XYZ file of C-alpha atoms in Angstrom:
688
model
C -24.907 -0.275 -4.159
C -26.177 -3.834 -3.966
C -28.079 -4.022 -0.683
C -25.267 -2.001 0.904
C -27.295 -0.180 3.601
C -28.711 -3.439 4.946
C -25.297 -5.108 5.119
C -23.768 -2.053 6.788
C -26.492 -2.126 9.415
C -26.003 -5.832 10.085
C -22.244 -5.416 10.444
C -22.550 -2.390 12.722
C -25.123 -4.137 14.880
C -22.896 -7.189 15.211
C -19.937 -5.019 16.162
C -21.844 -2.998 18.749
C -23.480 -6.134 20.090
C -20.143 -7.794 20.764
C -18.813 -4.561 22.216
C -21.578 -4.326 24.794
C -21.789 -7.969 25.785
C -18.253 -9.354 26.144
C -14.908 -8.695 27.835
C -11.700 -8.261 25.861
C -8.170 -9.570 25.964
C -5.386 -7.284 24.810
C -1.686 -6.978 25.437
C -0.773 -3.428 26.476
C 2.950 -2.731 26.277
C 4.565 -1.228 29.343
C 6.872 1.777 29.173
C 9.933 -0.485 29.469
C 8.653 -2.686 26.635
C 8.160 0.360 24.416
C 11.737 1.440 25.070
C 12.951 -2.038 24.123
C 10.923 -2.006 20.918
C 12.361 1.413 20.028
C 15.917 0.207 20.635
C 15.476 -2.896 18.501
C 13.874 -1.015 15.652
C 16.592 1.608 15.576
C 19.154 -1.137 14.983
C 17.096 -2.838 12.274
C 13.454 -3.225 11.284
C 11.681 -5.991 13.175
C 11.437 -9.142 11.069
C 9.483 -12.334 10.966
C 9.289 -14.729 7.995
C 8.290 -12.713 4.926
C 7.359 -9.709 7.043
C 9.077 -6.446 8.009
C 7.881 -3.796 10.478
C 9.292 -0.278 10.668
C 8.520 2.417 13.244
C 7.576 5.659 11.508
C 9.562 7.647 14.093
C 12.745 6.128 12.651
C 12.373 7.350 9.067
C 14.089 10.401 7.606
C 12.310 13.754 7.762
C 10.306 15.061 4.817
C 9.568 11.725 3.139
C 6.195 10.628 1.808
C 4.846 7.230 2.873
C 5.158 5.563 -0.532
C 8.786 6.678 -0.714
C 9.495 5.158 2.708
C 8.040 1.819 1.630
C 10.665 1.521 -1.108
C 13.318 1.119 1.607
C 11.779 -2.231 2.581
C 13.027 -5.374 0.890
C 10.775 -6.650 -1.893
C 8.975 -3.306 -2.258
C 9.359 -0.985 -5.256
C 7.332 2.026 -6.315
C 6.531 4.328 -9.224
C 6.982 8.081 -8.859
C 4.756 10.652 -10.545
C 5.739 13.647 -8.403
C 6.713 14.406 -4.832
C 3.634 12.749 -3.326
C 1.698 9.566 -4.014
C 4.463 7.101 -4.905
C 2.583 3.906 -5.767
C 3.988 0.800 -3.995
C 4.660 -2.534 -5.701
C 5.424 -5.806 -3.869
C 7.058 -8.661 -5.786
C 6.166 -6.994 -9.074
C 2.472 -6.620 -8.193
C 0.820 -3.306 -7.404
C -2.477 -1.411 -7.346
C -5.288 -3.665 -6.041
C -2.967 -6.667 -6.295
C -1.748 -5.654 -2.832
C -3.905 -4.979 0.222
C -3.364 -1.574 1.838
C -5.063 -0.982 5.182
C -4.877 2.324 7.041
C -5.363 1.418 10.688
C -7.591 -1.435 9.568
C -9.581 0.544 6.983
C -9.578 0.041 3.235
C -9.202 3.369 1.433
C -9.341 3.529 -2.359
C -8.094 6.673 -4.059
C -10.255 8.770 -6.365
C -7.789 9.509 -9.179
C -8.231 7.266 -12.241
C -4.491 7.664 -12.930
C -3.561 6.930 -9.273
C -2.224 10.310 -8.236
C -3.583 9.234 -4.861
C -2.908 5.553 -4.140
C -4.141 4.441 -0.685
C -0.762 5.118 0.942
C -1.092 8.786 -0.085
C -3.722 9.051 2.668
C -1.472 7.511 5.334
C 0.933 10.253 6.462
C 3.652 8.859 8.710
C 2.958 11.589 11.265
C -0.360 9.925 12.066
C 0.757 6.286 12.358
C 3.028 4.360 14.706
C 4.402 1.689 12.408
C 4.289 0.217 8.905
C 4.221 -3.536 8.334
C 4.843 -5.098 4.920
C 3.808 -8.715 4.334
C 5.271 -10.233 1.170
C 2.996 -12.760 -0.512
C 0.190 -14.562 1.306
C 0.491 -15.902 4.839
C -3.112 -15.212 5.831
C -6.457 -15.021 4.026
C -7.883 -12.377 6.350
C -7.202 -9.311 4.214
C -8.613 -10.581 0.938
C -7.321 -11.376 -2.508
C -4.190 -9.220 -2.734
C -1.735 -11.794 -4.159
C 1.328 -9.526 -3.924
C 1.052 -8.984 -0.187
C -0.212 -6.430 2.300
C 0.805 -3.026 3.640
C -0.532 -2.287 7.117
C -0.252 1.240 8.511
C -1.043 0.912 12.194
C -1.485 3.082 15.251
C -1.829 1.728 18.757
C -2.704 3.515 21.987
C -1.338 1.672 25.009
C -3.634 1.510 27.999
C -2.903 4.237 30.520
C -1.348 3.190 33.799
C -3.036 4.406 37.002
C -2.068 8.029 37.564
C -0.299 8.429 34.204
C -2.650 11.142 32.953
C -0.940 12.710 29.915
C 1.306 11.716 27.001
C 2.824 14.185 24.574
C 4.927 13.705 21.463
C 6.042 16.570 19.229
C 8.450 16.693 16.346
C 9.440 19.089 13.606
C 11.694 18.528 10.600
C 13.163 20.118 7.496
C 14.569 18.751 4.224
C 16.836 21.025 2.257
C 16.551 19.928 -1.383
C 12.797 20.479 -1.588
C 12.545 22.899 1.361
C 10.137 20.441 2.977
C 8.783 21.533 6.352
C 7.032 19.052 8.580
C 5.521 19.177 12.039
C 3.511 16.594 13.967
C 1.870 16.426 17.378
C 0.447 13.462 19.280
C -1.405 14.292 22.508
C -3.231 11.754 24.664
C -4.943 12.084 28.037
C -6.793 9.556 30.105
C -6.743 6.990 32.829
C -7.056 3.258 33.226
C -10.730 3.368 32.160
C -10.213 5.185 28.873
C -8.489 7.896 26.892
C -8.805 10.542 24.236
C -6.018 11.070 21.722
C -5.466 13.831 19.171
C -2.947 13.569 16.341
C -2.092 16.227 13.809
C 0.573 16.599 11.140
C 1.544 18.991 8.374
C 4.056 18.673 5.553
C 4.754 21.299 2.894
C 7.240 20.767 0.093
C 8.518 22.810 -2.835
C 9.870 21.326 -6.061
C 13.078 19.335 -5.625
C 16.167 19.210 -7.850
C 17.413 15.967 -9.377
C 21.068 14.878 -9.368
C 21.910 17.258 -12.234
C 20.297 20.256 -10.606
C 17.188 20.170 -12.799
C 13.984 21.216 -10.995
C 11.300 18.501 -10.868
C 7.630 19.432 -10.487
C 6.880 17.834 -7.125
C 5.577 20.420 -4.642
C 2.638 19.563 -2.378
C 0.892 20.399 0.880
C -0.359 17.664 3.201
C -2.314 18.135 6.434
C -4.034 15.567 8.600
C -5.889 15.418 11.914
C -7.208 12.447 13.882
C -9.244 12.143 17.073
C -9.496 8.783 18.857
C -11.648 8.041 21.899
C -11.085 4.747 23.686
C -12.727 2.780 26.492
C -10.342 0.489 28.408
C -11.993 -0.429 31.726
C -9.379 -3.135 32.260
C -6.370 -4.520 30.446
C -8.557 -7.022 28.599
C -11.054 -4.591 27.060
C -10.827 -2.055 24.256
C -13.462 -0.122 22.323
C -12.332 2.712 20.035
C -14.018 5.258 17.807
C -11.980 7.590 15.618
C -12.422 10.346 13.061
C -9.663 11.284 10.630
C -9.362 14.015 8.008
C -6.606 14.544 5.463
C -6.230 17.459 3.084
C -3.840 17.460 0.114
C -3.423 20.716 -1.773
C -1.552 21.919 -4.852
C 0.171 18.658 -5.746
C 2.414 19.000 -8.775
C 3.164 15.969 -10.939
C 6.071 15.951 -13.361
C 4.951 12.571 -14.677
C 1.433 13.601 -15.641
C -0.368 16.009 -17.920
C -2.369 17.310 -14.961
C -1.844 18.412 -11.364
C -4.124 18.095 -8.351
C -5.264 21.290 -6.622
C -7.370 19.297 -4.144
C -7.559 15.788 -2.717
C -9.474 15.145 0.531
C -10.122 12.025 2.568
C -12.353 11.604 5.634
C -12.416 8.321 7.567
C -14.604 7.147 10.465
C -13.673 3.961 12.336
C -15.260 1.875 15.078
C -13.254 -0.995 16.534
C -13.714 -3.496 19.319
C -11.297 -6.178 20.520
C -11.913 -8.806 23.102
C -10.344 -11.866 24.620
C -12.315 -14.762 26.079
C -15.925 -14.919 24.854
C -17.483 -18.273 25.634
C -15.411 -20.796 23.681
C -13.545 -18.062 21.748
C -10.086 -17.035 22.904
C -10.204 -13.760 20.950
C -12.691 -11.704 18.976
C -12.190 -8.478 17.066
C -14.490 -6.395 14.929
C -14.149 -3.177 12.971
C -16.101 -1.003 10.564
C -14.727 1.950 8.601
C -16.127 4.534 6.210
C -13.853 6.465 3.815
C -14.855 9.373 1.585
C -12.297 10.652 -0.958
C -12.854 13.772 -3.064
C -10.223 14.508 -5.724
C -9.748 17.090 -8.471
C -7.088 17.257 -11.159
C -6.724 19.744 -13.995
C -4.207 21.062 -16.503
C -4.559 24.804 -15.940
C -4.821 25.961 -12.293
C -1.235 24.999 -11.350
C 0.420 24.996 -14.797
C 0.101 26.627 -18.195
C -2.449 24.696 -20.279
C -1.409 23.371 -23.698
C -4.070 25.545 -25.336
C -6.561 28.243 -24.213
C -9.298 25.993 -25.566
C -8.103 22.893 -23.684
C -8.800 23.667 -20.007
C -9.378 20.108 -18.844
C -10.631 19.292 -15.337
C -11.466 15.873 -13.858
C -13.360 15.845 -10.537
C -13.796 12.408 -8.972
C -15.039 10.669 -5.840
C -14.337 7.309 -4.215
C -16.476 6.053 -1.307
C -15.341 2.915 0.499
C -17.109 1.063 3.318
C -15.210 -1.826 4.872
C -15.415 -4.045 7.912
C -14.549 -7.409 9.347
C -15.243 -9.638 12.318
C -12.527 -12.150 13.223
C -12.619 -14.806 15.916
C -10.057 -17.258 17.302
C -10.732 -20.604 18.920
C -8.295 -23.035 20.512
C -9.272 -26.675 20.194
C -6.797 -29.331 21.277
C -3.670 -28.944 19.139
C -5.381 -26.541 16.746
C -5.940 -22.798 16.646
C -8.848 -21.754 14.434
C -9.231 -18.257 12.943
C -12.367 -17.361 11.044
C -14.172 -14.239 10.006
C -16.485 -12.245 7.798
C -15.299 -9.326 5.679
C -17.002 -6.574 3.727
C -15.666 -4.061 1.226
C -17.897 -1.826 -0.883
C -16.455 0.816 -3.202
C -18.332 3.369 -5.328
C -16.465 5.619 -7.759
C -17.492 8.477 -10.030
C -15.280 10.575 -12.286
C -15.844 12.846 -15.261
C -13.631 15.042 -17.456
C -14.842 18.476 -18.494
C -13.375 21.106 -20.805
C -13.817 24.273 -18.749
C -13.042 26.443 -21.798
C -16.433 25.620 -23.306
C -18.203 23.727 -20.494
C -18.392 20.532 -22.564
C -18.431 17.110 -20.920
C -15.561 15.191 -22.511
C -15.774 11.789 -20.794
C -17.618 9.892 -18.093
C -14.396 8.298 -16.865
C -15.818 6.193 -14.032
C -19.505 5.928 -14.936
C -21.029 5.368 -11.483
C -18.938 2.258 -10.760
C -19.948 0.073 -7.807
C -17.908 -2.950 -6.707
C -19.127 -4.865 -3.658
C -17.197 -7.733 -2.078
C -18.502 -9.875 0.779
C -16.186 -12.584 2.072
C -15.720 -15.308 4.639
C -12.563 -17.165 5.611
C -11.404 -19.880 7.967
C -7.835 -20.858 8.888
C -6.535 -23.643 11.066
C -3.065 -23.930 12.578
C -2.393 -27.446 13.809
C 0.613 -28.395 15.931
C 1.812 -31.705 14.488
C 4.650 -31.934 16.997
C 6.171 -29.406 19.353
C 8.278 -28.014 16.485
C 6.002 -28.522 13.485
C 2.857 -26.736 12.350
C 0.437 -27.077 9.468
C -1.664 -24.086 8.425
C -4.659 -24.566 6.169
C -7.239 -22.053 5.063
C -10.184 -21.425 2.774
C -11.741 -18.140 1.642
C -14.875 -17.304 -0.346
C -15.712 -13.910 -1.842
C -18.911 -12.855 -3.507
C -18.256 -9.975 -5.924
C -20.809 -7.792 -7.669
C -19.804 -5.032 -10.070
C -21.849 -2.651 -12.153
C -21.753 0.843 -13.665
C -24.894 2.977 -13.575
C -23.986 5.843 -15.942
C -22.669 3.999 -18.993
C -25.384 5.363 -21.264
C -24.541 9.006 -20.502
C -23.585 10.877 -23.662
C -20.676 13.407 -23.588
C -20.753 16.481 -25.789
C -19.872 16.777 -29.456
C -18.771 13.594 -31.214
C -17.364 11.929 -28.090
C -18.650 8.460 -27.269
C -20.620 7.272 -24.268
C -19.084 4.536 -22.100
C -21.437 1.971 -23.625
C -20.373 2.998 -27.125
C -16.683 2.728 -26.199
C -17.167 -0.722 -24.666
C -19.057 -1.917 -27.751
C -16.389 -0.521 -30.101
C -13.498 -2.318 -28.408
C -15.104 -5.402 -26.840
C -18.331 -6.052 -28.717
C -21.044 -7.255 -26.339
C -20.047 -5.249 -23.259
C -21.854 -2.682 -21.124
C -22.370 -1.614 -17.525
C -24.832 -4.337 -16.549
C -24.079 -6.180 -13.274
C -21.333 -8.791 -13.228
C -21.099 -11.383 -10.469
C -18.220 -13.585 -9.346
C -17.873 -16.396 -6.822
C -14.183 -16.485 -5.948
C -12.521 -19.220 -3.881
C -9.067 -18.910 -2.312
C -7.003 -21.356 -0.281
C -3.824 -21.541 1.783
C -1.595 -24.488 2.726
C 1.617 -23.878 4.683
C 3.993 -26.134 6.579
C 6.401 -24.705 9.170
C 9.137 -26.457 11.100
C 11.380 -24.983 13.768
C 15.117 -25.402 13.322
C 16.608 -28.010 15.619
C 19.943 -26.320 16.361
C 19.098 -22.615 16.232
C 16.165 -20.250 16.772
C 14.125 -19.930 13.596
C 12.158 -21.988 11.135
C 11.824 -23.073 7.553
C 8.549 -23.192 5.685
C 6.925 -24.140 2.421
C 3.503 -23.019 1.305
C 1.012 -22.923 -1.525
C -1.883 -20.560 -2.051
C -4.676 -19.729 -4.443
C -6.079 -16.204 -4.538
C -8.451 -14.415 -6.866
C -8.446 -10.694 -7.614
C -11.393 -9.041 -9.274
C -10.931 -6.286 -11.860
C -10.911 -2.813 -10.319
C -12.990 0.171 -11.426
C -10.434 1.376 -13.977
C -9.722 -2.008 -15.530
C -13.402 -2.827 -15.874
C -15.152 0.470 -16.630
C -12.721 3.295 -17.583
C -14.179 5.314 -20.472
C -11.753 8.049 -21.552
C -12.460 9.731 -24.891
C -9.992 11.433 -27.216
C -10.190 12.817 -30.733
C -7.207 10.655 -31.587
C -8.261 7.002 -31.013
C -4.722 6.092 -29.937
C -5.188 8.329 -26.888
C -8.379 6.613 -25.718
C -8.353 4.550 -22.515
C -11.156 2.004 -22.208
C -11.879 -0.586 -19.533
C -13.247 -4.041 -20.279
C -16.505 -4.957 -18.513
C -16.073 -8.614 -19.508
C -12.798 -9.239 -17.651
C -12.449 -12.439 -15.666
C -10.872 -12.327 -12.201
C -7.164 -13.077 -11.918
C -6.359 -16.529 -10.489
C -3.005 -16.605 -8.710
C -1.466 -19.957 -7.766
C 1.674 -19.426 -5.712
C 4.286 -21.698 -4.206
C 6.763 -20.245 -1.715
C 9.580 -21.592 0.446
C 11.675 -19.774 3.001
C 14.106 -19.875 5.894
C 14.284 -17.529 8.874
C 16.819 -17.754 11.701
C 18.762 -15.779 14.315
C 21.885 -17.263 15.883
C 25.327 -16.152 17.125
C 24.749 -12.590 16.014
C 23.507 -13.585 12.554
C 20.036 -13.034 11.134
C 18.820 -14.627 7.900
C 15.529 -14.183 6.059
C 15.395 -15.913 2.668
C 12.452 -16.789 0.433
C 11.732 -17.889 -3.124
C 8.375 -17.963 -4.916
C 6.665 -18.888 -8.168
C 3.302 -17.381 -9.102
C 1.349 -18.857 -12.020
C -1.486 -16.536 -13.017
C -4.453 -17.416 -15.162
C -6.450 -14.501 -16.576
C -3.887 -11.892 -15.512
C -5.418 -8.502 -16.344
C -3.047 -6.850 -18.811
C -3.187 -3.194 -19.754
C -2.459 -3.365 -23.479
C -3.086 -1.761 -26.865
C -5.907 -2.336 -29.348
C -4.473 -3.942 -32.475
C -6.131 -2.094 -35.372
C -4.584 0.317 -37.903
C -5.195 3.893 -36.797
C -6.764 2.781 -33.516
C -4.145 1.987 -30.897
C -6.287 2.699 -27.826
C -5.331 1.521 -24.355
C -7.463 -1.501 -23.476
C -7.501 -4.444 -21.055
C -7.546 -8.187 -21.630
C -6.916 -11.452 -19.795
C -3.704 -13.391 -20.408
C -1.684 -16.143 -18.749
C 1.403 -14.975 -16.853
C 4.129 -16.210 -14.545
C 6.141 -14.362 -11.905
C 9.042 -15.817 -9.979
C 11.752 -14.453 -7.735
C 12.768 -14.115 -4.123
C 14.304 -12.058 -1.345
C 17.422 -12.491 0.769
C 18.213 -10.453 3.890
C 21.351 -11.152 5.907
C 22.250 -9.259 9.068
C 25.194 -9.515 11.450
C 25.949 -8.083 14.901
C 29.679 -7.603 14.333
C 30.656 -6.344 17.787
C 28.879 -4.587 20.608
C 27.157 -1.629 18.996
C 28.023 -2.524 15.386
C 25.655 -4.168 12.917
C 25.681 -4.783 9.171
C 22.873 -5.838 6.873
C 22.463 -6.591 3.174
C 19.353 -7.496 1.211
C 18.494 -8.534 -2.353
C 15.121 -8.700 -4.060
C 14.307 -9.947 -7.538
C 11.209 -10.683 -9.598
C 10.815 -11.758 -13.214
C 7.444 -11.413 -14.948
C 6.494 -13.167 -18.173
C 3.487 -12.716 -20.449
C 3.079 -16.378 -21.395
C 0.246 -15.740 -23.829
C 2.270 -13.385 -26.032
C 5.831 -14.435 -25.219
C 7.068 -11.081 -23.946
C 7.956 -9.445 -20.619
C 5.261 -7.808 -18.529
C 5.802 -4.075 -18.313
C 6.557 -2.278 -15.067
C 8.552 -5.073 -13.460
C 11.387 -3.872 -11.203
C 14.952 -5.121 -11.771
C 17.239 -6.775 -9.220
C 17.328 -4.423 -6.223
C 19.695 -4.270 -3.260
C 19.700 -2.731 0.215
C 22.691 -2.536 2.571
C 23.591 -0.711 5.787
C 26.266 -0.427 8.451
C 25.137 0.835 11.846
C 26.764 1.915 15.088
C 24.797 2.351 18.289
C 25.756 3.523 21.749
C 23.739 4.735 24.712
C 23.110 8.134 23.127
C 24.286 7.827 19.518
C 23.122 6.017 16.421
C 24.956 6.346 13.091
C 23.955 4.595 9.870
C 25.469 4.388 6.410
C 22.930 2.911 4.020
C 22.628 2.316 0.326
C 19.942 1.433 -2.190
C 20.856 0.103 -5.607
C 19.230 -1.432 -8.663
C 20.606 -3.315 -11.637
C 19.941 -2.337 -15.231
C 16.495 -3.402 -16.450
C 16.488 -4.519 -20.076
C 13.405 -6.780 -20.017
C 10.897 -4.136 -21.048
C 7.655 -3.766 -22.980
C 8.121 -0.266 -24.393
C 6.667 -0.383 -27.915
C 2.964 0.622 -28.038
C 2.646 -0.739 -31.590
C 3.811 -4.271 -30.830
C 3.188 -4.479 -27.077
C 1.692 -2.438 -24.268
C 4.261 0.382 -24.406
C 3.929 0.894 -20.647
C 7.684 0.970 -20.047
C 9.507 4.164 -20.985
C 12.461 1.992 -22.059
C 15.449 0.186 -20.551
C 16.731 1.727 -17.315
C 20.414 1.899 -16.325
C 21.531 0.628 -12.946
C 22.095 3.053 -10.098
C 23.337 3.302 -6.509
C 22.483 5.893 -3.869
C 24.220 6.311 -0.487
C 22.510 7.785 2.583
C 23.934 8.941 5.930
C 21.780 9.111 9.083
C 22.610 9.974 12.670
C 20.692 10.279 15.921
C 21.669 11.865 19.210
C 19.490 11.383 22.282
C 20.034 14.649 24.078
C 17.980 13.655 27.120
C 15.593 10.833 27.943
C 12.804 12.821 26.281
C 14.580 14.770 23.514
C 16.328 13.427 20.435
C 17.877 14.986 17.346
C 18.010 13.178 13.983
C 19.874 14.368 10.899
C 21.149 12.937 7.641
C 22.036 13.288 3.994
C 20.154 11.286 1.371
C 21.822 10.625 -1.999
C 25.139 11.710 -0.557
C 26.979 11.780 -3.905
C 24.163 13.630 -5.714
C 23.594 10.796 -8.180
C 21.374 11.415 -11.195
C 18.960 8.492 -11.608
C 15.351 7.371 -11.941
C 13.670 4.194 -10.708
C 12.593 1.809 -13.446
C 8.902 1.935 -12.573
C 7.232 4.859 -14.316
C 3.743 6.191 -14.859
C 1.619 6.892 -17.888
C 0.995 10.588 -18.457
C -2.594 11.375 -17.540
C -4.864 10.326 -20.429
C -1.892 10.382 -22.791
C 0.221 7.823 -24.645
C 3.526 8.997 -23.148
C 5.367 7.067 -20.439
C 7.284 9.353 -18.114
C 10.153 8.403 -15.804
C 10.491 11.011 -13.071
C 14.031 11.548 -11.782
C 14.699 10.990 -8.098
C 15.880 13.841 -5.821
C 19.553 14.768 -5.753
C 21.495 15.348 -2.551
C 19.106 16.141 0.319
C 20.138 17.306 3.769
C 17.519 16.833 6.488
C 17.078 17.334 10.229
C 14.376 16.526 12.798
C 13.916 17.366 16.492
C 11.580 15.216 18.580
C 10.261 15.595 22.129
C 8.311 13.000 24.120
C 6.984 13.218 27.661
């Protein structure tokens, strides 16, 4: 990649240098504080303006991470099978949202996103999931839809504590999902070593009409973390993580995945006072993803002469250094970030050994960034947050001249056919983002109201820019556009957040004007309706409303609504794959040992679709009827260290599918995969 080894060395040296020369400041939660956090999160996810945090220990057994995210207000997701549900925040998905796995960027290796980043974040290996809607910081980059942070934290050991153990096992009836996870940590006040492991195996599930849905998978992960904590203000961690996905079946695709592996190495240092700085943190991470999909090893191929296999790799190196500085009435945050991604993918016909396509022709996308933010206290109850971010982007593809077999076209030939003067030569971008946000505390109740504006730029990803999928029928081709301009998102948002007299309110509205939105569309030529990409102007607007109430001691109710509307302003039509109005609601009862929850998820009918491939993109499968699903959950704390959770999802066995669908792998069909029918589940957990 572009000077990648040198930049990696500089970043690593800076990280190790700070780690060896400074002392750290870190808040380590006590045992009592952890119990309080657990109690609060059982009652409802922890909230702050535009942000929701959920403990993974509180989710139902046998659920994949992307599925869990759909329970959070403002988050939707598209299902292709039982694993790898692809999250969408405020109508924006893929690289329009930032996904960090314990601080690391991980990009999947499937061109059709069988493995979005969350597929490599099993809940058994993480402590909590935080969803940030929209932009309230520039630290994580140009994801205009928001951020998903999967986090794990190892509290500093108290003197004489020695050992921590957490074990749980669960089962889900509909899909016969079996899960088990272990979290073992040993150490003292000077440091620790922690080992985490999890396994989940699922068979196909049945939908609400009893029809089997291809969705089986096997997921295993293991993580080792070593930490140095000589005092409560110092932390240095190194970790190694491995995840193995096997035999994933996908009802919404023309292929399955017999293998998908991810290995991640992380090095992290956090510190408090360093000269004038009040806090400094630094992290580097290396991710290596190896993925295979085919149409014959786990299913019957369409023809003995069409044994198609697509091996692919995605290597991601990421890192950042962030500092904080207090100066008078201002708190400054500033940092450097790095994200380099290299992807390769081919498609081969194993019946004759012929190379069909160079799907990702040696794609390299490097992003180096810097940001600065300033929070200024105008008065004791008023704050102004300003920020600026710069990203240098370089993209190129090194294998675009490679010729497949037979009459199939090289990537360069495909680019020239659909875009004219386009090839894999390097492209460079200088992208500037900004943030302006005003916050004011409420005068008569805890809480605040805010209004903000932001500018963020998102560069085209490897698929949008360089995909080169051949087909004998031109309408089944899928070709990226090397000449795409970066998306420019200009957002305005206002919100209110308050807690008083047993009530909790979190409300927000937003408008997002987008110049050069990257639209997946169709080539407009008789007999050649290939999938292509182009820049358009677009607008998204919507909002979220969450209202909670402590009715009496032990009783709580909550309701939430989320809506987004997306318009293709260049062509005067809806943007495909936009979720409808969605609702969440729950009633909860809690006592010293018991927790009982009745919850529901619902969605309105979606009629604003782009489902005709001859006049639009055809990415929607069609209008989707509204639906409602009711879930029952219960928890009994048998002892201080043992708890039993059980529940029934989709209590009334409703037959439904979410509106968001996927395109069949390298095909023109759009497939909506039905959601599971009634599912009984149980989990037993032990901590000591």
